[in-house]
PDB file of C-alpha atoms and ligand atoms in Angstrom:
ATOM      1  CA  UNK A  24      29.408  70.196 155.735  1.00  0.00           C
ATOM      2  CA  UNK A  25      27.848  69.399 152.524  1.00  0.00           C
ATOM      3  CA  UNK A  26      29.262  65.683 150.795  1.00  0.00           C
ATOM      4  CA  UNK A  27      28.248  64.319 147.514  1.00  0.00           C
ATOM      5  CA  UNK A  28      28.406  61.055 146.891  1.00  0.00           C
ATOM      6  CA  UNK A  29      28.627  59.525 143.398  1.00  0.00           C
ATOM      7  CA  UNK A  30      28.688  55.853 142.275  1.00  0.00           C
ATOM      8  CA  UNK A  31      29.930  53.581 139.463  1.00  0.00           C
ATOM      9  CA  UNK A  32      28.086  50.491 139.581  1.00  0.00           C
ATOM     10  CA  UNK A  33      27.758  47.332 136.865  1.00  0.00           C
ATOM     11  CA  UNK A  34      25.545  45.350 138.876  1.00  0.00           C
ATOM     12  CA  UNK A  35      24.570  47.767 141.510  1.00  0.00           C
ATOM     13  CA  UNK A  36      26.694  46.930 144.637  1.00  0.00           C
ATOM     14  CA  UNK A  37      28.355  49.945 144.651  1.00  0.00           C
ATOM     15  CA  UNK A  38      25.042  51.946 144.734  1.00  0.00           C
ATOM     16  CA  UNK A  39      23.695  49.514 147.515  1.00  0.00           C
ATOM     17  CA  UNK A  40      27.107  50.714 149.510  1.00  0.00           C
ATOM     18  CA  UNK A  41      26.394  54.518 147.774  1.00  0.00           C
ATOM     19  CA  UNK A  42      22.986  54.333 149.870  1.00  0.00           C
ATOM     20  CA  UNK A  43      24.247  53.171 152.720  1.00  0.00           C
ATOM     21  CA  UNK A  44      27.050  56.132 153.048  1.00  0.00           C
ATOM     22  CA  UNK A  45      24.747  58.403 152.532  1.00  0.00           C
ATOM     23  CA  UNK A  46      22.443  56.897 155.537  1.00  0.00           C
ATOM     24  CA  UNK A  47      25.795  56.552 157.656  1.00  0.00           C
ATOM     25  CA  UNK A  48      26.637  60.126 157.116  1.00  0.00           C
ATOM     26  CA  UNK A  49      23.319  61.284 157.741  1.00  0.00           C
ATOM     27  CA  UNK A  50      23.141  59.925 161.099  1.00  0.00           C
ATOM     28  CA  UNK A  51      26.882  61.386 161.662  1.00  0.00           C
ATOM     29  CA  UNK A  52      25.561  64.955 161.393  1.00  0.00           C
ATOM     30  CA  UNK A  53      26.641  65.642 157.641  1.00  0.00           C
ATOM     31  CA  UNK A  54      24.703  67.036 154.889  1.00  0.00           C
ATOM     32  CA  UNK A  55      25.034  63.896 152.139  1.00  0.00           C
ATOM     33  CA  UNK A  56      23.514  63.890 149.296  1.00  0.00           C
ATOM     34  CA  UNK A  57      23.574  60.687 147.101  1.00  0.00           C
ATOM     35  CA  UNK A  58      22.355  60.124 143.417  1.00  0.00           C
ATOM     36  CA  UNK A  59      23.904  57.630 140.696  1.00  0.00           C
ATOM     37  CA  UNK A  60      24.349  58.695 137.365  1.00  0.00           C
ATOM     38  CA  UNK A  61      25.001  62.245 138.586  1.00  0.00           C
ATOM     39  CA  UNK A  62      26.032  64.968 135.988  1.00  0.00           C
ATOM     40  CA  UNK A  63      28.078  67.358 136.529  1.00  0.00           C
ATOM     41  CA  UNK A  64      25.573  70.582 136.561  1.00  0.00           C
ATOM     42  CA  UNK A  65      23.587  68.783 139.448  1.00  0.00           C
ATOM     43  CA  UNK A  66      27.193  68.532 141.552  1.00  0.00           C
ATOM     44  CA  UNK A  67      27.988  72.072 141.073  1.00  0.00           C
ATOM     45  CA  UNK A  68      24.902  72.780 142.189  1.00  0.00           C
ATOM     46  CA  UNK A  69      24.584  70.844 144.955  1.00  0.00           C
ATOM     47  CA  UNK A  70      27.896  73.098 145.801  1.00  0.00           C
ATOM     48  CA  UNK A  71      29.769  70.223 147.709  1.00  0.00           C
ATOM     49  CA  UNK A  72      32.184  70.773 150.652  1.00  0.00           C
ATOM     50  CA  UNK A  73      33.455  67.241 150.288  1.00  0.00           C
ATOM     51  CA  UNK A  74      32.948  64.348 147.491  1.00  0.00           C
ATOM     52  CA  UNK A  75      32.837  60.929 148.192  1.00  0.00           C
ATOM     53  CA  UNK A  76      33.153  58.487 145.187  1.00  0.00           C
ATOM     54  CA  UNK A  77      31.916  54.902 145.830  1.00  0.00           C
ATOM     55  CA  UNK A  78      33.215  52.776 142.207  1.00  0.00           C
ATOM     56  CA  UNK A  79      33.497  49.396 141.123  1.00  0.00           C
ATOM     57  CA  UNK A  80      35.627  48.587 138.530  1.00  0.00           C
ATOM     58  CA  UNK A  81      34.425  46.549 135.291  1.00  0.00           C
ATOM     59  CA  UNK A  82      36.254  45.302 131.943  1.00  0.00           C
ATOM     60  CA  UNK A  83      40.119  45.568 132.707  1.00  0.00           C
ATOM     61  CA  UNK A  84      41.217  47.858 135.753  1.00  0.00           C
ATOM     62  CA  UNK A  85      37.969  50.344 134.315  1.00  0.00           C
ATOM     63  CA  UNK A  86      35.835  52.292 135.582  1.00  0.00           C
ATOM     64  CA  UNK A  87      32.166  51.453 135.293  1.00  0.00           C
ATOM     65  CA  UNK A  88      29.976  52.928 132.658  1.00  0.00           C
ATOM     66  CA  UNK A  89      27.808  54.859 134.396  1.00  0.00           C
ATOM     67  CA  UNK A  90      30.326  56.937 136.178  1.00  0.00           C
ATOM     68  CA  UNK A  91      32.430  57.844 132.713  1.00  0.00           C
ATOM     69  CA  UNK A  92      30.195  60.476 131.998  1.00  0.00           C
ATOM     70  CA  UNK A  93      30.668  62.499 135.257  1.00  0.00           C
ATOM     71  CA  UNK A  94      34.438  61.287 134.896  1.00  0.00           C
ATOM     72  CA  UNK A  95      35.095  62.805 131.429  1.00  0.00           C
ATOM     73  CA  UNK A  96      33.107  65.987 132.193  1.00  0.00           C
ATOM     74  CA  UNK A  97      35.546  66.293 135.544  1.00  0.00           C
ATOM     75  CA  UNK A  98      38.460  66.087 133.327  1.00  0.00           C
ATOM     76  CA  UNK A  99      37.189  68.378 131.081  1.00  0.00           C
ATOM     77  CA  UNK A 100      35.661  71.128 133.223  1.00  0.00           C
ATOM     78  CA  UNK A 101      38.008  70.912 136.477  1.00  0.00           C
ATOM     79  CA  UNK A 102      36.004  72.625 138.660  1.00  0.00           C
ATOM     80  CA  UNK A 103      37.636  74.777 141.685  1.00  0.00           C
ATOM     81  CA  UNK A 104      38.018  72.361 144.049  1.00  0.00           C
ATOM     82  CA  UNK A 105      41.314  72.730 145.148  1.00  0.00           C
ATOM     83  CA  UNK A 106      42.118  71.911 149.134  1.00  0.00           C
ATOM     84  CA  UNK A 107      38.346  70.493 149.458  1.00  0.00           C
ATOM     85  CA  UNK A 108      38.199  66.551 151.136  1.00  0.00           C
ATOM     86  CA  UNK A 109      37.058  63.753 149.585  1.00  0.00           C
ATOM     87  CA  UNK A 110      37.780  60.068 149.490  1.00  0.00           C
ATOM     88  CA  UNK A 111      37.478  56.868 147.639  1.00  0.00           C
ATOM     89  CA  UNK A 112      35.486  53.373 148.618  1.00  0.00           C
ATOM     90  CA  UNK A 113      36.854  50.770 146.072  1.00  0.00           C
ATOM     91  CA  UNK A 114      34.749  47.359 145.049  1.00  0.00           C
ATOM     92  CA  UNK A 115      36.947  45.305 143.509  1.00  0.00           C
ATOM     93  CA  UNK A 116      38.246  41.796 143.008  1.00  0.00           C
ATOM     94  CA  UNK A 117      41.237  40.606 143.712  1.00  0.00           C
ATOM     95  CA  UNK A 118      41.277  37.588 141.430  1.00  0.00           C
ATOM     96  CA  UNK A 119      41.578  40.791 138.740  1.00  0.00           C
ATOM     97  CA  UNK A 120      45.261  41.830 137.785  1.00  0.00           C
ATOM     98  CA  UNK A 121      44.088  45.385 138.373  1.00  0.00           C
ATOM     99  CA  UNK A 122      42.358  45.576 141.261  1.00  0.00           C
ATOM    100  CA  UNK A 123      40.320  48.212 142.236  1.00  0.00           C
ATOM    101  CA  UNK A 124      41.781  50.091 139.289  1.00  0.00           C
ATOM    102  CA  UNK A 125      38.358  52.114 138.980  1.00  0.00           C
ATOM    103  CA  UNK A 126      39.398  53.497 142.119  1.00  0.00           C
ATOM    104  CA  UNK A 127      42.963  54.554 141.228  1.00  0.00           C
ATOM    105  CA  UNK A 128      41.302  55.922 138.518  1.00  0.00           C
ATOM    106  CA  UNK A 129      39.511  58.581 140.521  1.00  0.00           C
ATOM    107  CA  UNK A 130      42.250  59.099 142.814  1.00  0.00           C
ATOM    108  CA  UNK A 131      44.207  60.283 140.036  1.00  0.00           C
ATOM    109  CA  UNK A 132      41.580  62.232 138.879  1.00  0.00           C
ATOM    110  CA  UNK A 133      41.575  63.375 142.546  1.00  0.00           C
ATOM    111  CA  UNK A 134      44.841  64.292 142.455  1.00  0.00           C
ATOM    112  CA  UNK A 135      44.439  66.368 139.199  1.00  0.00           C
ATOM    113  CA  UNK A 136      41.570  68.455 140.926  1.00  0.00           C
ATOM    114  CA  UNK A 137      43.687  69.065 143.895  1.00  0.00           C
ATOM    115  CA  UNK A 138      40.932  67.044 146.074  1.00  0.00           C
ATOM    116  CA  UNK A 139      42.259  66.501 149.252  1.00  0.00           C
ATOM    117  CA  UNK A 140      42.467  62.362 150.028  1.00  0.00           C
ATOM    118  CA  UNK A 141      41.154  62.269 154.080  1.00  0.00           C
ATOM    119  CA  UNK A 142      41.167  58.667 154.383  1.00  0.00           C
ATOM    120  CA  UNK A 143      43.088  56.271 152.502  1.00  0.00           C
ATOM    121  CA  UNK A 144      41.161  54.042 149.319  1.00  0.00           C
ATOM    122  CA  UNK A 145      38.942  51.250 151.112  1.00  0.00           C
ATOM    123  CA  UNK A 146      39.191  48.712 148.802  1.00  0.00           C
ATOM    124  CA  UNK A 147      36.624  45.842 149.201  1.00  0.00           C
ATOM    125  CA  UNK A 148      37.454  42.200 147.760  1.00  0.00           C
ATOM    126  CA  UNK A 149      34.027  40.853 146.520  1.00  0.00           C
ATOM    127  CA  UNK A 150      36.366  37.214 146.350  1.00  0.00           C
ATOM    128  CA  UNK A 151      36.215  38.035 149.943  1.00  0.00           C
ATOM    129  CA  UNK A 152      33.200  39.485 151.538  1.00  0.00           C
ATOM    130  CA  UNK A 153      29.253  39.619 150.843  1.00  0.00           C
ATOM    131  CA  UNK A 154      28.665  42.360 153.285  1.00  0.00           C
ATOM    132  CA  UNK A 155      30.540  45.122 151.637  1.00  0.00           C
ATOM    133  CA  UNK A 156      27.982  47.625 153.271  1.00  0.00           C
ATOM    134  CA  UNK A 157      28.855  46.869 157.224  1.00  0.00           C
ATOM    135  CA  UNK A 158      32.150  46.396 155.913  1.00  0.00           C
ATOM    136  CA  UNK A 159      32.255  49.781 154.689  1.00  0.00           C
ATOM    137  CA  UNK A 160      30.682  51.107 157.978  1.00  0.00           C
ATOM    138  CA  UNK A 161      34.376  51.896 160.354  1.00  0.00           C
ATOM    139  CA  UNK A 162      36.220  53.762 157.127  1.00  0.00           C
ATOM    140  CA  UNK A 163      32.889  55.496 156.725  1.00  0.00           C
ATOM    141  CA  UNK A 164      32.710  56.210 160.308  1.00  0.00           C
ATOM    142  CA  UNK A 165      36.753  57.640 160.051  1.00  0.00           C
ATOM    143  CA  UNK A 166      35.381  59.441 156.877  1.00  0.00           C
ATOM    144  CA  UNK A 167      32.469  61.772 158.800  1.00  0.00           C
ATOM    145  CA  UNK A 168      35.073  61.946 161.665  1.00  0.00           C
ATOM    146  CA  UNK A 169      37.997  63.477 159.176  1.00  0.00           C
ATOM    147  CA  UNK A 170      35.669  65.929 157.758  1.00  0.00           C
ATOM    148  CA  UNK A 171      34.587  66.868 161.081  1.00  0.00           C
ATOM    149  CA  UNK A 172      37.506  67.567 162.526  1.00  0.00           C
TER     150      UNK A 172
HETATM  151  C1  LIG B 230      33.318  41.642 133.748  1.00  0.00           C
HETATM  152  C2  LIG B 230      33.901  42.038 135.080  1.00  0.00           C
HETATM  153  C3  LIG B 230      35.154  42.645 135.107  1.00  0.00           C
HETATM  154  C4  LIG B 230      35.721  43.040 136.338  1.00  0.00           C
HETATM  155  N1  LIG B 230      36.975  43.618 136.347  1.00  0.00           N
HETATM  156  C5  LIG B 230      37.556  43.933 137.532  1.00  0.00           C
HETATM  157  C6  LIG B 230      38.878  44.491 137.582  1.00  0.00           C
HETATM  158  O1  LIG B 230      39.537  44.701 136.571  1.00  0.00           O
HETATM  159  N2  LIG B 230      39.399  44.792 138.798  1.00  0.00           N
HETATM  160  C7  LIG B 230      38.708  44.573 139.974  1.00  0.00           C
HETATM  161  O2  LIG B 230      39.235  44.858 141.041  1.00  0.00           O
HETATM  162  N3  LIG B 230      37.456  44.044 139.957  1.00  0.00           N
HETATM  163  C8  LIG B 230      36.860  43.721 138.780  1.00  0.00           C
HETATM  164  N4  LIG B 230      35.591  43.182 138.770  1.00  0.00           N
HETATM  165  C9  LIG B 230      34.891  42.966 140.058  1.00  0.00           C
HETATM  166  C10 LIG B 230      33.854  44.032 140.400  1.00  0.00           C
HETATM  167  O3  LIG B 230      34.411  45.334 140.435  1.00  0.00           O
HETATM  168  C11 LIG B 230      33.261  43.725 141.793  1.00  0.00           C
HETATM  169  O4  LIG B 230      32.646  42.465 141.752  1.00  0.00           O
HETATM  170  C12 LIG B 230      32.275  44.767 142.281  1.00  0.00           C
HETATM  171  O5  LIG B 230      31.873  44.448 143.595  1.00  0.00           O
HETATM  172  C13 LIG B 230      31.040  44.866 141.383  1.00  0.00           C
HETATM  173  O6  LIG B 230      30.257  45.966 141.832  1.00  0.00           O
HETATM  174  P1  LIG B 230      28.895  46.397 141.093  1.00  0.00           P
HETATM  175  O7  LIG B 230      27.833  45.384 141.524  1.00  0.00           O
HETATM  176  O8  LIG B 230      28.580  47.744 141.658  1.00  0.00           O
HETATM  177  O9  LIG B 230      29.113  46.418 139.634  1.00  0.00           O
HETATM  178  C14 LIG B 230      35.014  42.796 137.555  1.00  0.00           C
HETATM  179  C15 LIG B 230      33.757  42.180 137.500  1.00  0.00           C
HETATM  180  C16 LIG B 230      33.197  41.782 136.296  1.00  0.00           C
HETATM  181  C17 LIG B 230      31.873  41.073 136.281  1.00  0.00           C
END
């Protein structure tokens, strides 16, 4: 089972967690493949069974900009994805009105691709935690367990 991972990161949290999944579902016997600022053509080509996005969100409810390219060319392109299983790990804050809306974003993109949600959203509360990565670890652990099922 081959997963991409793809990150939206200001201030590079979100690729610190990005790293981490990828090490996590390594060691849990899937194919992952992790690179920020990913395009498009070198998704396709990687020729994912699953997608895993790992975004913070920035400005107001936004997604970062570093992951609008790959965003807009999703939108534009909609690749054949329909069925496959993916998920979404959410930084956010929850002093923000919107929170985590960088990862509603992609869950409505998601849903416009006909991904397949396996877990629910983690959302992370940077007001609340400084370990998002071991925080991350038991949804990422449910994760490699969904798509292995
Ligand atoms: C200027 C700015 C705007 C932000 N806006 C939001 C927001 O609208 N909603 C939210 O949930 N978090 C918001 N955040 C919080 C970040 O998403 C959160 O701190 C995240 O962990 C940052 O990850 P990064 O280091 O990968 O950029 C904002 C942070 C900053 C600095």
């Amino acid at each position: 089972m081959k997963v991409a991972i793809v990150s939206g990161s200001v201030y590079g949290t979100a690729e610190e967690v990005a790293r981490h999944a990828e090490r996590q579902l390594k060691a849990a016997g899937l194919e992952a493949w992790y690179k920020a600022n990913m395009s498009l053509d070198e998704l396709l080509a990687f020729a994912p069974d699953a997608l895993l996005t790992v975004t913070a969100t920035t400005g107001m409810g936004e997604l970062p900009d570093n992951l609008l390219p790959l965003y807009s060319e999703l939108r534009d392109r909609l690749p054949a994805w329909n069925g496959k299983p993916a998920a979404v790990l959410a930084l956010g804050d929850s002093s923000y009105d919107s929170f985590c809306g960088g990862g509603e974003l992609m869950r409505e993109l998601y849903a416009e691709l006909g991904l397949h949600e396996v877990v629910e959203m983690l959302r992370l509360d940077s007001s609340e935690t400084v370990t998002p990565e071991t925080d991350a670890e038991p949804w990422l652990q449910a994760f490699a367990a969904a798509l292995k099922a």
